[in-house]
Amino acid sequence: MSLRHLTFAAACLAALTAPAFAETNVTVLHVSENATQKALWDKIAADYNAQHPGVKVQFKYLENEAFKAKLPTMLQSNDRPELFYSWAGGVMQAQNKAGFLKDITADVAAVESTMSPTAVDAFKVNGKVVGVPFEVGEVAFYYNKKLFEKAGVKAEDIKTWDDFLAAVKKLKAAGIVPIVVGAGEKWPMHFYYSYLVMRIGGEHALADAKAGKEGGFKNATFVEAGKRLRELGALEPFQPGYLTTKHAESSGMFGDGKAAMDLMGQWLLGMQAPNSASGKGLPEEDIGILSFPIVAGGKGKATDTLGGINGWLVSKSAPPEAVDFLKFFSEAKYAKEAAAAGAYIPVVKGANAVITDPLFKRLADDLAATTYHQNYFDQDLGPAVGRVINDVSVAVAAGEMTPEAAAAAIQDAAEQQ
Amino acid sequence: MSAIETTYVEPSRRMSVNGWAIVVIFLPPALLLFTVFVALPIAEAAWYGFYNWDGYGRPEKFIGLKNYGYLVGNATFTRSLINDGLVIAASLLIQLPFALGVALMVAGRITGAVWFRMIFFVPYVLADVAAGLIWHFMFDGGYGLPSLVTGALGLAPYYLLADKDWAFSAVLIVILWKYFGFYTMLYVAGLQGIDKSLLEAAEMDGASAFQRFRHITLPLLGPMIRLSIFFSVVGSLQLFDIIVPLTGGGPFETTNTMVSYLYYFGITRMRFGFSSAVGVVLFIICVTFAFGYRRLVMRDD
């Protein structure tokens, strides 16, 4: 055997064996279908892997419902991901209670000071940090400027719930469907109920109900919110057949200009075009954003915001590299890239200055100036109570259930937990 | 011939030796597989049914029969039981007779019989989820089938799937459409197994077409009909995949079946103890039916 052959053989052997004992794998399980987000995450992982030989970070996708159903089992098996996607709230608390989450309070203190405090707090359980947020969102009314103009409705005049109801009537009188809602999937309707609770009861309304104060969810705030929701429903503001419309269909209808408003999260901007019949949707300059109106006499402010808070949780047995990667992931540089690419609204302070898209910028500004940010009710409360809120929101809006019965149903579910 | 007979007789005489060896060698693996994959999960589900458990960690909150208590008098669960009953009724009273009629037409040597059989079988081949999704669009009031009628008559669009009184009829239509082809094929196979000479003899004896059907075809098709009723009832009780994309159980939870109820009110809410309790109820209903039916109706088949 010549020397060249020997070197070649040695190189082969090295190539085969080296990764086998040196590599630490970090799997990050997520549910995002957004191509811009995924591309950015893959890039961050590649950057990290290049700078840290011996560590292999990999993002893995699992479909939303499958993720939720599989995770409890996965976390108890040896195939558990080191890092995984979370909406914070009730499910995260259950995961923590079962001992699946790592306490990373000491590790990430420095990173957290660079982030929005509300987002950071969402990933604490009893003062203990179990995860790191990366994204916040806002639910707001998206409106079609041309249809508003046609009906003679001025967005800047809509300040209170009564103004809003008047605008709905005006749109209806002009032969325009005022609101599109994907009530077939229920959760889109719970945004109305949630915002009404926030506007009527203020920032302590949900926490007080959870703590069982004044009858828990049966208290006056939730009943009043139900009454207001029915008030809207009685005007028949939704597209025909709204009870069977799915979320994607409703986004397409908004994109086709079939309705004037949609109360939705920031992802609507990415969904309205591909789901529209034309495939083009509305041009961005024809879309406006309107904050949810205040309710006269309510404790909530117009600047209180409702929206998702998403982040990464660390599973119990994860190696230190996993937490190290989270710090790397949270660097301002990547947050700015996410903001510039329109992938999401990052939680890192100051990163949103680079946003150029005016609608995205408006949301980021709202979130930066928020007086109280609330996670989605159905995530905050966990699925057992959250899905009941979704169900009753639709039933109350349609007049199928009284506001009192709805509030009692939520309280029942909370007590059964 | 005699050689075969002797080999047939001999093993049975040595059963005590050989037979036991076979039992000892072959039974344990089968028994183990059955225990691990069938008996244990059932027992586990029954056990979970007594707990309030969100799937994380071990079940710890023992609540006795409370999960079953929630089901008693629960309007949504009762509705899903009624819906299961409606599916069974529609299958037995409409689908199976219709499938038999079609089978009688396409079992003979008429031109294009093979093609007809294939066309009727196509809906069955289609995945349930795809069928549910297609029909979700077909029933849309804005551009689906109802819009053709309302459009022609100048009426307001009608959204069948949003109508709480009639939405379940849409589910029934899809089920009838989806599965009648399967039963047609079952009956065609049964009809082809009937000895033609019997029918010819009856015809020569002057039996009318109806008499031949009533006294020869129907009794000889008996085992197949009894089997199809069995499939139909058990299939109806397990109905799930069509419901989710078609109606999602809505509007106002009027179109759930027992299994979709289990999914929407148990699994998606991470109430695994409760889901298990619903599963146990479903299991008891299915097993009672299966054993009762086999013992009483299918015992000669």
XYZ file of C-alpha atoms in Angstrom:
718
model
C 0.000 0.000 0.000
C 1.504 3.295 -1.065
C 1.629 6.266 1.241
C -1.051 8.024 -0.787
C -3.449 5.161 -0.321
C -2.707 5.083 3.353
C -3.401 8.790 3.791
C -6.610 8.420 1.842
C -7.703 5.523 3.995
C -6.865 7.468 7.148
C -8.797 10.477 5.902
C -11.794 8.273 5.184
C -11.600 6.744 8.605
C -11.357 10.168 10.218
C -14.303 11.425 8.218
C -16.375 8.468 9.319
C -15.516 8.466 12.984
C -14.968 12.117 13.838
C -18.607 13.267 13.864
C -19.704 10.134 15.660
C -18.282 11.096 19.036
C -17.852 14.849 18.792
C -21.263 16.027 17.637
C -23.973 17.422 19.918
C -27.356 17.534 18.265
C -29.846 20.265 19.010
C -33.240 19.776 17.390
C -35.620 22.729 17.319
C -39.205 21.654 16.698
C -41.523 24.285 15.235
C -44.904 24.685 13.518
C -44.229 27.589 11.168
C -45.347 27.321 7.556
C -44.046 30.783 6.740
C -41.283 30.424 4.150
C -39.519 33.685 5.124
C -39.349 32.611 8.763
C -38.102 29.147 7.946
C -35.414 30.477 5.616
C -34.184 32.868 8.292
C -34.142 30.168 10.985
C -32.247 27.756 8.772
C -29.718 30.502 8.115
C -29.271 31.209 11.841
C -28.762 27.483 12.486
C -26.212 27.272 9.659
C -24.329 30.305 11.039
C -24.248 28.786 14.503
C -23.123 25.392 13.254
C -20.325 27.012 11.252
C -19.037 28.889 14.294
C -19.420 25.973 16.705
C -17.816 22.831 15.339
C -19.192 19.745 16.991
C -22.678 21.175 17.437
C -25.433 20.535 14.967
C -28.554 22.668 15.328
C -31.453 21.679 13.144
C -34.941 23.168 12.742
C -37.655 20.583 12.227
C -41.228 21.271 11.154
C -44.324 19.533 12.442
C -47.858 20.465 11.386
C -49.669 22.543 14.044
C -52.311 20.025 15.211
C -49.870 17.111 14.981
C -47.365 19.095 17.044
C -49.915 19.707 19.789
C -51.062 16.091 19.868
C -47.602 14.515 19.696
C -45.670 16.753 22.043
C -46.838 15.241 25.371
C -45.668 11.804 24.216
C -42.478 13.087 22.598
C -41.398 14.898 25.744
C -41.657 11.647 27.687
C -39.659 9.672 25.118
C -36.007 9.670 24.178
C -36.803 11.464 20.900
C -37.701 14.702 22.621
C -36.570 17.879 20.901
C -34.042 20.002 22.804
C -35.929 23.191 21.941
C -39.547 23.523 20.907
C -42.087 26.101 19.835
C -44.524 27.517 22.370
C -47.448 29.919 22.601
C -46.771 30.329 26.345
C -49.864 30.212 28.590
C -51.717 27.171 29.882
C -49.967 24.454 27.894
C -46.535 25.753 28.905
C -47.625 25.706 32.551
C -48.786 22.094 32.220
C -45.444 21.161 30.636
C -43.622 22.856 33.478
C -45.755 21.188 36.133
C -44.975 17.773 34.667
C -41.265 18.590 34.969
C -40.470 18.670 31.239
C -38.936 22.151 31.173
C -35.510 23.360 32.141
C -35.076 26.329 34.470
C -32.904 28.754 32.475
C -33.365 31.824 34.683
C -29.641 32.265 35.347
C -28.526 31.521 31.780
C -30.594 34.026 29.879
C -30.753 37.028 32.220
C -28.480 39.069 29.947
C -30.511 38.256 26.836
C -33.810 39.079 28.488
C -32.794 42.633 29.308
C -32.691 43.294 25.553
C -36.302 42.203 25.093
C -39.790 43.569 25.657
C -40.705 42.839 29.297
C -44.263 41.609 28.549
C -42.906 38.987 26.183
C -40.266 37.920 28.690
C -42.845 37.658 31.481
C -45.036 35.418 29.358
C -42.317 32.768 29.530
C -42.008 32.785 33.302
C -43.761 30.355 35.609
C -43.763 31.449 39.257
C -40.852 33.772 38.573
C -38.817 31.016 36.920
C -37.770 31.497 33.279
C -38.501 28.442 31.144
C -38.319 29.876 27.657
C -37.192 32.702 25.411
C -39.681 34.649 23.273
C -38.869 35.726 19.732
C -42.116 37.142 18.347
C -45.105 39.208 19.425
C -48.174 39.900 17.371
C -51.203 42.121 17.430
C -54.800 41.456 16.597
C -56.392 44.492 14.950
C -59.021 45.407 12.391
C -57.708 45.325 8.844
C -59.945 47.380 6.619
C -60.398 47.846 2.911
C -59.838 51.576 2.262
C -61.799 51.605 -1.007
C -64.885 49.998 0.535
C -64.741 52.398 3.500
C -64.606 55.274 1.058
C -67.504 53.894 -0.958
C -69.697 53.702 2.143
C -68.502 57.067 3.418
C -66.934 55.598 6.548
C -63.883 57.329 7.988
C -61.545 55.024 9.905
C -60.136 57.832 12.048
C -63.647 58.580 13.356
C -64.032 55.098 14.827
C -62.967 55.487 18.440
C -65.657 53.786 20.494
C -67.713 50.632 20.176
C -70.750 52.752 19.293
C -68.799 54.460 16.486
C -67.853 51.018 15.285
C -71.449 49.772 15.289
C -72.487 52.902 13.395
C -69.801 52.205 10.789
C -71.051 48.620 10.450
C -74.585 49.910 9.813
C -73.337 52.404 7.259
C -71.385 49.735 5.383
C -74.375 47.443 5.406
C -76.615 50.206 4.089
C -74.149 50.688 1.223
C -74.569 47.016 0.276
C -71.133 46.024 1.543
C -70.484 43.054 3.827
C -69.028 44.868 6.850
C -67.007 42.019 8.403
C -65.546 38.728 7.261
C -64.927 36.058 9.907
C -63.835 32.424 9.693
C -66.296 31.300 12.355
C -66.197 27.711 11.058
C -62.949 27.382 12.981
C -64.355 29.361 15.940
C -61.147 30.963 17.253
C -61.372 33.970 14.879
C -64.576 34.965 16.686
C -62.973 34.737 20.116
C -60.848 37.791 19.270
C -64.034 39.898 19.523
C -64.986 38.443 22.871
C -61.408 38.785 24.185
C -61.002 42.395 23.121
C -64.406 43.300 24.568
C -63.414 41.747 27.897
C -60.155 43.721 27.819
C -61.826 47.000 26.889
C -64.601 46.616 29.477
C -62.677 45.059 32.355
C -59.181 46.411 31.818
C -55.897 44.662 32.404
C -56.929 42.700 35.487
C -60.147 41.260 34.050
C -58.744 37.950 32.850
C -56.388 37.429 35.776
C -59.216 38.115 38.246
C -61.551 35.701 36.470
C -58.847 33.030 36.492
C -58.337 33.596 40.207
C -62.071 33.086 40.727
C -62.729 36.600 42.006
C -66.372 37.788 41.954
C -67.756 34.594 40.458
C -64.760 33.992 38.184
C -65.786 34.019 34.534
C -69.401 34.576 35.553
C -68.543 38.111 36.657
C -70.124 41.238 35.198
C -67.258 41.905 32.735
C -67.639 38.650 30.836
C -71.439 38.928 30.755
C -71.221 42.528 29.536
C -68.688 41.539 26.846
C -71.107 38.867 25.687
C -73.927 41.416 25.472
C -71.794 43.728 23.344
C -70.809 40.865 21.073
C -74.446 39.933 20.573
C -75.191 43.603 19.879
C -72.774 43.344 16.968
C -74.075 39.940 15.886
C -77.646 41.247 15.833
C -76.674 43.680 13.064
C -75.820 40.628 10.906
C -72.471 42.131 9.948
C -70.779 38.910 8.809
C -70.572 37.368 5.360
C -73.405 34.934 4.505
C -72.646 31.419 5.689
C -69.981 32.670 8.109
C -70.644 29.769 10.487
C -69.088 27.366 8.003
C -66.315 29.610 6.619
C -62.785 28.514 7.423
C -60.005 30.901 8.340
C -58.133 30.566 5.036
C -61.357 31.106 3.058
C -62.194 34.217 5.057
C -58.703 35.639 4.446
C -59.229 35.091 0.724
C -62.591 36.870 0.864
C -60.912 39.870 2.445
C -58.268 39.743 -0.289
C -60.985 39.670 -2.941
C -62.590 42.774 -1.455
C -65.773 40.906 -0.546
C -65.910 42.439 2.924
C -64.721 45.667 4.489
C -63.070 44.448 7.715
C -61.319 41.494 9.290
C -60.283 41.348 12.950
C -57.151 39.256 12.665
C -53.515 38.774 13.570
C -50.571 40.091 11.572
C -50.398 36.941 9.407
C -53.502 38.098 7.511
C -51.207 40.308 5.441
C -49.409 37.215 4.191
C -52.586 35.157 3.743
C -55.024 37.483 2.017
C -53.311 37.345 -1.385
C -52.596 33.601 -1.833
C -56.096 32.668 -0.637
C -57.947 35.146 -2.842
C -59.711 34.006 -5.997
C -57.621 36.397 -8.063
C -54.424 35.158 -6.400
C -53.336 38.772 -6.070
C -55.376 39.988 -3.126
C -55.542 43.630 -2.155
C -52.566 45.878 -2.800
C -51.028 46.944 0.525
C -51.852 50.600 -0.034
C -55.560 49.730 -0.028
C -55.371 48.121 3.413
C -55.616 50.108 6.623
C -55.268 49.114 10.258
C -57.709 50.143 12.956
C -57.263 49.443 16.660
C -60.135 47.727 18.427
C -62.446 50.525 19.656
C -62.818 51.354 23.345
C -66.088 50.704 25.139
C -67.581 53.773 26.820
C -67.306 53.439 30.598
C -64.875 50.527 30.317
C -61.611 50.280 32.193
C -59.485 49.264 29.197
C -57.431 51.673 27.089
C -57.302 51.938 23.289
C -53.588 51.164 23.531
C -54.063 47.807 25.293
C -53.165 45.125 22.792
C -54.153 41.505 22.238
C -51.842 39.188 20.357
C -49.707 36.099 20.349
C -46.386 35.749 22.095
C -44.286 32.970 20.678
C -41.000 31.587 21.859
C -38.828 28.579 22.442
C -38.937 26.282 25.444
C -35.994 24.199 26.578
C -36.637 20.580 27.454
C -35.318 19.179 30.711
C -32.447 17.100 29.367
C -31.211 19.608 26.779
C -27.422 20.144 26.683
C -25.949 23.591 27.492
C -25.445 24.095 23.753
C -29.218 24.386 23.333
C -29.404 27.367 25.686
C -26.295 28.813 24.077
C -28.004 28.600 20.704
C -31.034 30.447 22.093
C -28.768 33.326 23.110
C -27.211 33.319 19.647
C -30.693 33.209 18.067
C -31.807 36.209 20.151
C -28.981 38.484 19.010
C -30.168 41.858 17.760
C -28.574 41.166 14.383
C -30.990 38.320 13.654
C -33.965 40.125 15.168
C -33.274 42.977 12.743
C -33.053 40.543 9.856
C -36.440 39.117 10.860
C -37.916 42.612 11.038
C -36.418 43.740 7.734
C -37.558 40.623 5.898
C -41.062 40.927 7.379
C -40.725 37.419 8.853
C -42.231 38.518 12.173
C -42.230 41.356 14.724
C -39.269 40.495 16.952
C -39.300 41.028 20.716
C -35.760 42.450 20.762
C -35.964 46.157 21.595
C -35.051 48.541 18.805
C -35.004 45.842 16.135
C -38.231 47.158 14.666
C -36.642 50.406 13.562
C -35.579 48.657 10.361
C -39.146 47.721 9.357
C -40.042 49.417 6.084
C -43.495 47.982 5.392
C -45.962 50.620 6.679
C -48.600 48.171 7.936
C -46.039 46.028 9.701
C -44.510 49.182 11.128
C -47.865 50.299 12.478
C -48.249 47.000 14.349
C -44.699 47.150 15.689
C -45.278 50.727 16.901
C -48.536 49.717 18.614
C -46.731 46.894 20.363
C -43.838 49.112 21.388
C -46.283 51.613 22.904
C -48.610 49.044 24.444
C -50.054 49.842 27.856
C -50.972 46.195 28.515
C -50.345 43.281 26.194
C -52.516 40.211 26.533
C -51.729 36.799 25.056
C -54.606 35.122 23.173
C -57.217 34.037 25.693
C -57.336 30.497 24.309
C -53.564 30.105 24.703
C -53.388 31.856 28.049
C -56.094 29.643 29.546
C -54.935 26.425 27.936
C -56.980 24.295 25.530
C -59.576 22.923 27.966
C -60.966 26.361 28.870
C -59.699 28.185 25.766
C -61.703 26.095 23.331
C -64.843 26.720 25.368
C -64.246 30.472 24.969
C -63.958 29.916 21.210
C -67.191 27.896 21.126
C -69.230 30.349 23.156
C -67.918 33.364 21.223
C -69.511 31.994 18.069
C -72.689 30.912 19.840
C -73.151 34.301 21.545
C -72.469 36.309 18.390
C -75.030 34.218 16.513
C -77.608 34.595 19.277
C -77.602 30.858 19.933
C -76.516 31.265 23.567
C -77.159 33.996 26.126
C -74.170 35.971 27.467
C -74.956 34.638 30.953
C -74.978 31.004 29.809
C -71.711 31.586 27.945
C -69.995 33.019 31.001
C -71.281 30.100 33.080
C -69.992 27.587 30.506
C -66.482 29.074 30.721
C -66.583 28.968 34.513
C -67.742 25.316 34.413
C -64.810 24.391 32.199
C -62.408 26.252 34.477
C -63.750 24.402 37.516
C -63.489 21.022 35.792
C -59.756 21.469 35.280
C -58.178 -40.324 -2.052
C -57.680 -42.825 0.754
C -54.155 -41.527 1.349
C -55.551 -38.087 2.037
C -58.132 -39.487 4.411
C -55.510 -41.324 6.462
C -53.325 -38.254 6.819
C -56.416 -36.384 7.941
C -57.257 -38.880 10.636
C -53.841 -39.471 12.081
C -52.896 -36.005 13.433
C -56.160 -35.768 15.300
C -55.331 -38.977 17.176
C -51.922 -37.606 18.128
C -53.386 -34.232 19.151
C -52.379 -34.732 22.755
C -48.679 -34.775 21.858
C -48.272 -32.755 18.652
C -51.131 -30.377 19.315
C -49.765 -29.280 22.639
C -46.325 -28.764 21.140
C -47.901 -26.475 18.546
C -49.798 -24.591 21.214
C -46.685 -24.139 23.330
C -44.585 -22.958 20.368
C -47.052 -20.756 18.532
C -49.414 -19.364 21.136
C -47.033 -17.239 23.296
C -45.917 -14.860 20.506
C -49.506 -14.322 19.362
C -50.711 -13.907 22.913
C -47.905 -11.465 23.671
C -48.668 -9.344 20.594
C -52.368 -9.359 21.398
C -51.708 -8.372 24.999
C -49.254 -5.586 24.179
C -51.099 -4.048 21.247
C -54.766 -4.776 21.968
C -55.553 -5.748 25.531
C -53.179 -3.412 27.359
C -54.145 -0.205 25.496
C -57.810 -0.967 26.144
C -57.134 -1.551 29.823
C -55.005 1.595 29.947
C -57.765 3.696 28.375
C -60.236 2.339 30.903
C -57.809 3.306 33.673
C -57.189 6.845 32.294
C -60.966 7.292 32.190
C -60.993 7.640 35.966
C -58.532 10.548 35.963
C -58.504 14.242 35.183
C -55.388 14.180 33.031
C -53.978 16.689 30.515
C -51.491 14.248 28.992
C -48.423 15.702 30.670
C -46.725 13.462 33.210
C -48.547 10.606 34.914
C -52.287 10.767 35.608
C -52.579 11.734 39.271
C -55.919 13.421 39.843
C -58.278 10.503 40.450
C -61.862 11.631 39.983
C -63.747 8.334 39.971
C -66.697 8.282 37.571
C -66.856 12.061 37.067
C -65.725 11.849 33.428
C -68.657 9.545 32.751
C -70.883 11.841 34.781
C -70.097 14.755 32.431
C -71.493 12.694 29.554
C -74.860 12.035 31.165
C -77.303 14.658 29.992
C -74.602 16.559 28.071
C -76.502 18.054 25.128
C -73.577 17.828 22.691
C -72.785 14.212 23.532
C -76.465 13.260 23.316
C -76.642 14.966 19.941
C -73.622 12.993 18.739
C -75.284 9.747 19.836
C -78.435 10.720 17.932
C -76.315 11.574 14.895
C -74.676 8.151 15.024
C -78.175 6.670 15.124
C -79.172 8.750 12.094
C -76.136 7.547 10.155
C -76.976 3.934 10.973
C -80.624 4.454 9.986
C -79.710 6.145 6.712
C -77.190 3.436 5.919
C -79.561 0.562 6.597
C -82.733 2.049 5.148
C -81.378 3.970 2.165
C -77.789 3.058 1.381
C -77.934 -0.745 1.529
C -81.223 -1.154 -0.433
C -79.955 1.305 -3.015
C -76.621 -0.527 -3.272
C -78.501 -3.822 -3.720
C -80.593 -2.315 -6.501
C -77.520 -1.041 -8.292
C -75.770 -4.375 -7.770
C -78.666 -6.243 -9.371
C -78.353 -3.972 -12.394
C -74.606 -4.173 -12.857
C -73.986 -7.779 -11.795
C -75.429 -9.184 -15.041
C -73.693 -9.269 -18.365
C -75.039 -5.960 -19.624
C -72.898 -3.731 -21.796
C -70.586 -1.513 -19.810
C -71.268 -3.331 -16.522
C -67.585 -3.292 -15.639
C -67.421 0.445 -16.245
C -70.458 1.152 -14.129
C -69.065 -0.933 -11.286
C -65.834 1.017 -11.462
C -67.547 4.409 -11.525
C -69.702 3.545 -8.507
C -66.622 2.322 -6.675
C -64.573 5.501 -7.263
C -66.012 7.524 -4.317
C -65.035 4.691 -1.980
C -61.433 4.777 -3.190
C -61.169 8.508 -2.536
C -59.661 9.384 0.866
C -62.318 10.359 3.419
C -60.616 13.657 4.188
C -60.445 14.582 0.506
C -64.123 13.695 0.073
C -65.061 15.831 3.089
C -63.105 18.781 1.772
C -64.521 18.494 -1.753
C -68.074 18.418 -0.405
C -67.350 21.346 1.892
C -66.868 23.371 -1.282
C -69.719 21.644 -3.128
C -72.206 22.706 -0.438
C -70.999 26.314 -0.384
C -73.911 28.693 -0.838
C -71.899 31.185 -2.854
C -70.551 28.975 -5.626
C -71.513 25.359 -4.821
C -74.488 23.181 -5.755
C -77.089 25.151 -3.737
C -76.090 28.321 -5.588
C -77.183 26.732 -8.886
C -80.702 26.315 -7.499
C -80.950 29.608 -5.620
C -79.305 31.438 -8.524
C -81.773 30.022 -11.062
C -84.749 30.889 -8.857
C -83.389 34.298 -7.914
C -83.314 33.486 -4.183
C -80.773 34.506 -1.560
C -77.800 32.102 -1.352
C -78.412 29.147 0.952
C -75.609 27.804 3.153
C -76.594 24.263 4.050
C -73.544 23.673 6.254
C -74.335 26.793 8.299
C -77.942 25.727 8.919
C -78.061 24.016 12.299
C -81.298 22.197 11.499
C -80.176 20.720 8.193
C -76.378 20.591 8.219
C -76.360 16.973 9.309
C -78.338 15.989 6.222
C -75.323 17.184 4.232
C -73.157 14.758 6.198
C -75.621 11.950 5.447
C -75.572 12.756 1.730
C -71.785 12.534 1.643
C -71.783 9.242 3.558
C -74.378 7.698 1.253
C -72.440 8.867 -1.794
C -69.116 7.728 -0.409
C -69.887 4.188 0.718
C -72.709 2.836 -1.460
C -70.116 1.745 -4.049
C -68.425 -0.468 -1.502
C -71.662 -2.264 -0.663
C -72.537 -2.509 -4.338
C -69.272 -4.369 -4.919
C -69.979 -6.604 -1.942
C -73.380 -7.511 -3.377
C -72.022 -7.961 -6.902
C -69.534 -10.474 -5.516
C -72.380 -12.224 -3.678
C -74.616 -12.254 -6.749
C -71.893 -13.733 -8.893
C -71.553 -16.602 -6.436
C -75.180 -17.634 -6.924
C -75.618 -20.721 -9.081
C -77.286 -19.579 -12.330
C -78.978 -22.949 -12.827
C -81.198 -22.323 -9.803
C -82.553 -19.153 -11.373
C -82.974 -20.857 -14.736
C -84.849 -23.749 -13.161
C -87.169 -21.347 -11.364
C -87.737 -19.433 -14.580
C -88.708 -22.662 -16.381
C -91.083 -23.460 -13.562
C -92.812 -20.160 -14.293
C -91.506 -17.992 -11.412
C -91.787 -14.281 -12.082
C -88.757 -11.972 -11.849
C -89.890 -10.755 -8.445
C -90.492 -14.309 -7.188
C -87.045 -15.349 -8.355
C -85.536 -12.385 -6.506
C -87.599 -12.919 -3.367
C -87.207 -16.693 -3.067
C -83.841 -17.440 -4.647
C -81.548 -14.400 -4.930
C -82.366 -12.794 -1.595
C -82.001 -15.916 0.600
C -78.777 -16.913 -1.149
C -77.450 -13.379 -0.734
C -78.339 -13.533 2.956
C -74.828 -13.998 4.357
C -73.581 -11.042 2.307
C -76.446 -8.813 3.445
C -75.893 -9.716 7.072
C -72.200 -8.980 6.662
C -72.907 -5.627 4.990
C -75.216 -4.618 7.865
C -72.418 -5.460 10.282
C -69.883 -3.351 8.378
C -72.367 -0.552 8.002
C -73.227 -0.263 11.698
C -69.658 -0.562 12.948
C -68.456 1.869 10.243
C -71.173 4.372 11.223
C -70.156 4.238 14.863
C -66.554 4.969 13.919
C -67.332 7.797 11.504
C -64.831 10.633 11.871
C -62.635 11.613 8.925
C -65.473 12.994 6.798
C -66.867 15.166 9.592
C -63.696 17.132 10.329
C -63.099 18.737 6.915
C -66.798 18.908 6.022
C -68.359 20.611 9.057
C -65.859 20.436 11.910
C -68.801 19.359 14.080
C -70.537 22.702 13.571
C -72.655 24.766 13.376
C -73.180 24.855 17.146
C -71.970 21.254 17.587
C -74.934 19.799 15.719
C -72.977 17.523 13.369
C -70.634 15.622 15.677
C -70.469 11.866 15.795
C -69.241 10.094 18.884
C -65.695 9.911 17.549
C -65.557 13.541 16.421
C -66.988 14.479 19.831
C -64.141 12.532 21.424
C -61.658 14.374 19.217
C -63.019 17.922 19.576
C -64.023 17.777 23.234
C -61.275 15.467 24.465
C -58.112 15.355 22.420
C -57.946 18.925 21.085
C -58.700 20.166 24.617
C -56.005 17.906 26.039
C -58.518 16.240 28.343
C -57.123 12.773 27.895
C -58.923 11.244 30.868
C -62.233 12.481 29.485
C -61.341 11.285 25.945
C -60.583 7.861 27.355
C -63.962 7.767 29.090
C -65.725 8.602 25.805
C -63.572 5.949 24.114
C -64.663 3.385 26.685
C -68.337 4.202 26.089
C -67.823 3.863 22.334
C -65.932 0.605 22.836
C -68.714 -0.865 24.966
C -71.353 0.089 22.388
C -69.322 -1.392 19.509
C -68.398 -4.604 21.344
C -71.944 -5.163 22.565
C -73.247 -4.735 19.053
C -70.514 -6.855 17.442
C -70.890 -9.799 19.800
C -74.664 -9.575 19.988
C -75.027 -9.365 16.214
C -72.620 -12.212 15.525
C -74.306 -14.416 18.077
C -77.901 -13.656 17.112
C -77.817 -12.848 13.422
C -74.610 -14.156 11.894
C -74.329 -17.415 13.830
C -74.982 -19.595 10.736
C -72.674 -17.679 8.379
